[in-house]
Every structure is written in structure tokens, then in C-alpha cells.
Amino acid sequence: MQQFLNSLLQQRKQDNLYRVRQTHSSIQSPILLINGQNYLSFSSNDYLGLASDDRLKIAWQDGAEKYGIGSGGSHLITGHTIVHQVLEQELALYTKRERALLFSTGYMANFGVITALLGRHDAVFLDRLNHASLVDAAKLSSAKMYRYSDMQTLNSLLSKSIAKHKLIITDGVFSMDGKIANLPKIVELAKAYNAWVMVDDAHGLGVIGKTGRGTVELYNFGVTEVPILMGTLGKAFGVFGAFIAGSELLIETLIQSARSYIYTTALPPALIESVRKSLTIVIEENWRQKQLQELVAYFRKQAISLPLMESCTPIQPIILGDSVTTLTVSKELYKRGIIVTAIRPPTVSKGTARLRITLSILHTKNQIDRLIEALMEIIPNH
Ligand SMILES: *Cc1c(COP(=O)(O)O)cnc(C)c1O
């Protein structure tokens, strides 16, 4: 086995796809302490700057005092507490849906809902840019899987499908592009071909839309147009966990048959208490979304001469093409004390390796200037 593993890893290195982990030892913020040195990071998903908020810490501590640390079991045994119950109600209200169901991670939420709803007579249609967790879940369901890269393809795939149930799944905001899905067209096609729609709004929820309620709010779609909504709690909400929101019947079905809901330990109640605090802050402190939008606009104005993508979200990738160049630029930035992750295949398609810059309201304009100056110097003939 050792020999086999060694050859696998060698191949990865040769293909410039070898990944290493960055170990830091500071509080979650744009400044990360690595090996005794401070780095300016543009790679976290803490868009609203809540991951280290004192009020969340206090909620966590109070929750630990009141309920202990572990949840003690799965939801269907003894892990489901009053705080899980209340957060689910609050998330249902927030997303304007009848009910919501908590999952331990977004990965598990996607797995649970897709495998619970689809069987071998069904078909699932995924955008080529969809998050890996959606692709994995679709593969593990026994439904026939189709990928589309534009609306025309989706239309033609749907028109040919003879599946019993059809489910179209899209990211709300594509995690590696920052682009927002063409939901109006998806909803129109779903209506025409009697398909269901699921939106994974991991990067949209709390961030976009008039009051930050995500992609569905941006397009003014309710549970009729988008019956399945997935949201995560570890990105804009700054904590951990995920949920599915939808109709009473959808949630009851998931409680009965979503395997990644049933066969796993419920989230710690203290963690849930800090999510509840975070949700209150996201709703009440609407200025956070506005400040983020301002920062995004500032970044795009300053970076105008760089190969930016069409994105109005805090995900602002710079496409460099091949993995070697992208990795070199990322390493050069690191030498200058700046962290921007190089995203390479297979996470993105071949030839579209990129620097993935994400902005948080904790970034200052000076820090953004520093990043852009460094990029201008390093990126070959921008
Ligand atoms: C991060 C992410 C997930 C996974 O969520 P976790 O809670 O981190 O497991 C799922 N979908 C998308 C689009 C994501 O960006």
C-alpha cells in the first residue's frame, strides 16, 4: 500500500496539484499569525466579520454552562434540544419558509436532501460550476445525472428527459466564480418541464439581496419557485452547520429519510446558541451587508486593470489560466505577507486556475490597496 500511495502523491506533485495546509494560531480575522509572522489574508468566508464577534463568544459560553458541551446523541435519539428546535423556527422565519432542518455541515445537508428525494427513475440536473458536495450527492443518489454549462443546454436536457422526477440544482452564488445563478431562467424552465428546483445558497445567504436573505430574495422567489433551499452557518454567519428550508412536508420527509440527518450526532447546543446570536446580528445590523458591498465596489474600482471576473459578490477571482502561474503568484504574495489561495483543477475546470480573493467587512481599504499593489507588481503583463 505504501508504494501505491507514494506514487499517487508523486503524480499529484508532478501535476502541480499537491495541496498543503496552512497552520495558523490566531483568532479568526484578516490577520493570521503563521510561524510567528503576521499575514494579511483574503481567503476566509467570514464575509460579515462575525466569526470572532464577542457576542457570539458569550452566547457560546452561556450555552455551554446551560447545556454542556456535547449534544449526547443524534436528533432522533436524545440529541435534539430546545435550542435546536428554536433555531429551526428562527431559520424558517428568516427564509420565509414553513420549516427548516439543521444539519451538521453543508456537505451533509446536500447529501441528505438529494439522496432522500431521488431514486433510480429520477434525473438530476447540475450546473457545471456547482459545489463538489452537490456533485457527490447527485452521484450517490441513484438518479441519472446531467451537467449543464448554459441555459440552452439545460433546456435541451430537460426536454429530452423521461425521468419520473426532475431536480435542477444550482449554487445561488458560485463559490469559485462569485457569479450569481440565472435563477429566473432556471425557474422558468422548471415550470415548463415540471421540474423541482434546489438552491445551495452557501455564499448568498446573509450577503446578497435587499435585506441579505440571499439569492432567492434578490429575485423575489418564494417556496413555490424554489421549494428546496440550503444555507450554511459557517460562512456569512461565522459559526458552523447548515440547514435545509422548505415546506412542512419536505422537512418531515427529511426527518424520516435523510441518512446524513439521522445517523449522526446533533450539533452542540452551545454552538447553536452562538448561531442564534449571529442570526439576530445579521438581521439587526443591516449595515454589515452595505459595508461589504461598498468594499466590493472599492476593490473592483482599484483592481480595474487586473483580469477580474464579472462578480458583484465578495468572491472576486482573478483568472490566470494555468496552475503553475497561479501557484507562483500565490507564493509571491505569500512572500510579501499576503494570503490568497490558488484554486486549481479539479476544483475548477482545466485552464481556469485562479486566485480566489474573498472580502470581509473586517478588511480596511488600506489592506485592499496593499493587496492590489502587490498583484500589479507580480502578475505578468496585466
Ligand atoms: C461551503 C459550501 C458547502 C459546504 O458547506 P459546509 O458547511 O462547509 O460543509 C456547500 N455548498 C457550497 C456552495 C459551499 O460553498
Coordinates of N, CA, C and O and ligand atoms in Angstrom, one line a residue, residues 45 47 103-110 129-134 170-176 200-204 230-235 239-243 315 356, ligand 1:
N45 N -14.2 32.9 4.5 CA -15.6 33.1 4.2 C -16.4 33.9 5.2 O -17.6 33.9 5.2
Y47 N -17.5 36.7 5.7 CA -17.8 37.9 5.0 C -18.3 39.1 5.9 O -17.9 40.2 5.7
F103 N -28.6 20.6 9.8 CA -27.6 19.5 9.5 C -26.3 19.9 10.1 O -26.0 21.1 10.3
S104 N -25.4 19.0 10.3 CA -24.1 19.3 10.9 C -23.2 20.1 9.9 O -22.5 21.0 10.4
T105 N -23.3 19.8 8.6 CA -22.5 20.6 7.7 C -23.3 20.8 6.4 O -24.3 20.0 6.1
G106 N -22.9 21.7 5.6 CA -23.5 21.9 4.2 C -23.3 20.6 3.4 O -24.2 20.3 2.6
Y107 N -22.2 20.1 3.5 CA -21.9 18.8 2.8 C -22.9 17.8 3.1 O -23.5 17.1 2.2
M108 N -23.2 17.6 4.4 CA -24.2 16.6 4.8 C -25.6 17.0 4.4 O -26.5 16.2 4.1
A109 N -25.9 18.3 4.5 CA -27.3 18.8 4.1 C -27.5 18.4 2.6 O -28.6 17.9 2.3
N110 N -26.6 18.7 1.8 CA -26.8 18.4 0.4 C -26.9 16.9 0.1 O -27.8 16.5 -0.6
L129 N -20.6 24.4 -12.6 CA -19.9 25.1 -11.6 C -20.3 24.8 -10.2 O -19.8 25.3 -9.2
N130 N -21.3 23.9 -10.1 CA -21.8 23.6 -8.7 C -20.7 23.1 -7.8 O -19.8 22.4 -8.2
H131 N -21.0 23.3 -6.5 CA -20.0 22.9 -5.5 C -19.9 21.4 -5.4 O -20.9 20.6 -5.7
A132 N -18.7 20.9 -5.1 CA -18.4 19.5 -5.1 C -19.4 18.6 -4.3 O -19.7 17.5 -4.6
S133 N -19.9 19.2 -3.2 CA -20.8 18.5 -2.3 C -22.1 18.1 -3.0 O -22.7 17.1 -2.8
L134 N -22.5 19.0 -4.0 CA -23.7 18.7 -4.7 C -23.5 17.6 -5.8 O -24.3 16.7 -6.0
T170 N -28.7 24.3 -8.3 CA -27.7 25.3 -8.6 C -27.2 25.9 -7.3 O -27.9 26.0 -6.3
D171 N -25.9 26.4 -7.4 CA -25.4 27.2 -6.3 C -26.2 28.6 -6.5 O -26.5 28.9 -7.7
G172 N -26.5 29.3 -5.4 CA -27.0 30.6 -5.6 C -25.9 31.6 -6.1 O -26.1 32.3 -7.1
V173 N -24.8 31.6 -5.4 CA -23.6 32.3 -5.8 C -22.5 31.2 -6.0 O -22.3 30.4 -5.1
F174 N -22.0 31.2 -7.2 CA -21.0 30.1 -7.5 C -19.7 30.4 -6.7 O -19.1 31.5 -6.8
S175 N -19.3 29.4 -5.9 CA -18.3 29.6 -4.9 C -16.9 29.9 -5.5 O -16.1 30.5 -4.8
M176 N -16.6 29.5 -6.7 CA -15.3 29.8 -7.2 C -15.3 30.9 -8.2 O -14.3 31.3 -8.7
D200 N -28.5 26.0 -3.5 CA -27.5 25.9 -2.4 C -27.0 27.4 -2.3 O -26.2 27.8 -3.1
D201 N -27.4 28.0 -1.2 CA -27.0 29.5 -1.1 C -26.0 29.7 -0.1 O -26.0 30.7 0.6
A202 N -25.0 28.8 0.0 CA -23.9 28.9 1.0 C -23.2 30.3 1.0 O -22.9 30.8 2.0
H203 N -23.1 30.9 -0.2 CA -22.4 32.1 -0.3 C -23.3 33.3 -0.5 O -22.8 34.5 -0.6
G204 N -24.6 33.1 -0.6 CA -25.5 34.2 -0.9 C -26.2 34.6 0.4 O -26.5 35.8 0.6
M230 N -31.0 25.5 0.6 CA -29.9 25.1 1.5 C -29.1 26.3 1.9 O -28.8 27.1 1.1
G231 N -28.8 26.4 3.2 CA -28.0 27.5 3.7 C -26.9 27.0 4.6 O -27.2 26.0 5.3
T232 N -25.8 27.6 4.7 CA -24.8 27.2 5.6 C -24.6 28.2 6.7 O -24.9 29.4 6.5
L233 N -24.1 27.8 7.9 CA -23.9 28.7 9.0 C -22.5 29.0 9.3 O -22.2 29.7 10.3
G234 N -21.6 28.4 8.5 CA -20.1 28.6 8.8 C -19.5 29.7 7.9 O -18.3 29.9 7.9
K235 N -20.3 30.4 7.0 CA -19.8 31.4 6.2 C -20.2 32.8 6.7 O -19.6 33.2 7.6
V239 N -20.2 30.8 12.0 CA -20.1 29.7 13.1 C -19.9 28.4 12.4 O -18.7 28.1 11.9
F240 N -20.9 27.5 12.3 CA -20.7 26.2 11.8 C -22.1 25.6 11.6 O -23.0 25.9 12.4
G241 N -22.2 24.7 10.6 CA -23.5 24.0 10.5 C -24.2 24.4 9.2 O -23.7 25.2 8.4
A242 N -25.4 23.8 9.0 CA -26.2 24.1 7.8 C -27.6 23.8 8.0 O -28.0 23.2 9.0
F243 N -28.5 24.1 7.0 CA -29.9 23.8 7.2 C -30.5 23.7 5.8 O -30.0 24.2 4.8
I315 N -16.8 37.4 -3.4 CA -15.9 36.5 -4.1 C -15.4 37.1 -5.3 O -16.2 37.3 -6.3
R356 N -8.3 33.2 -5.8 CA -9.7 33.4 -5.3 C -9.6 34.4 -4.1 O -9.2 34.0 -3.0
Ligands
LIG1 C1 -19.0 25.6 1.7 C2 -20.1 25.1 0.8 C3 -20.8 23.9 1.1 C4 -20.4 23.1 2.3 O1 -20.8 23.6 3.5 P1 -20.0 23.2 4.8 O2 -20.9 23.6 5.9 O3 -18.7 23.8 4.8 O4 -19.9 21.7 4.7 C5 -21.8 23.5 0.3 N1 -22.1 24.3 -0.8 C6 -21.4 25.4 -1.2 C7 -21.8 26.1 -2.4 C8 -20.4 25.8 -0.4 O5 -19.7 26.9 -0.7

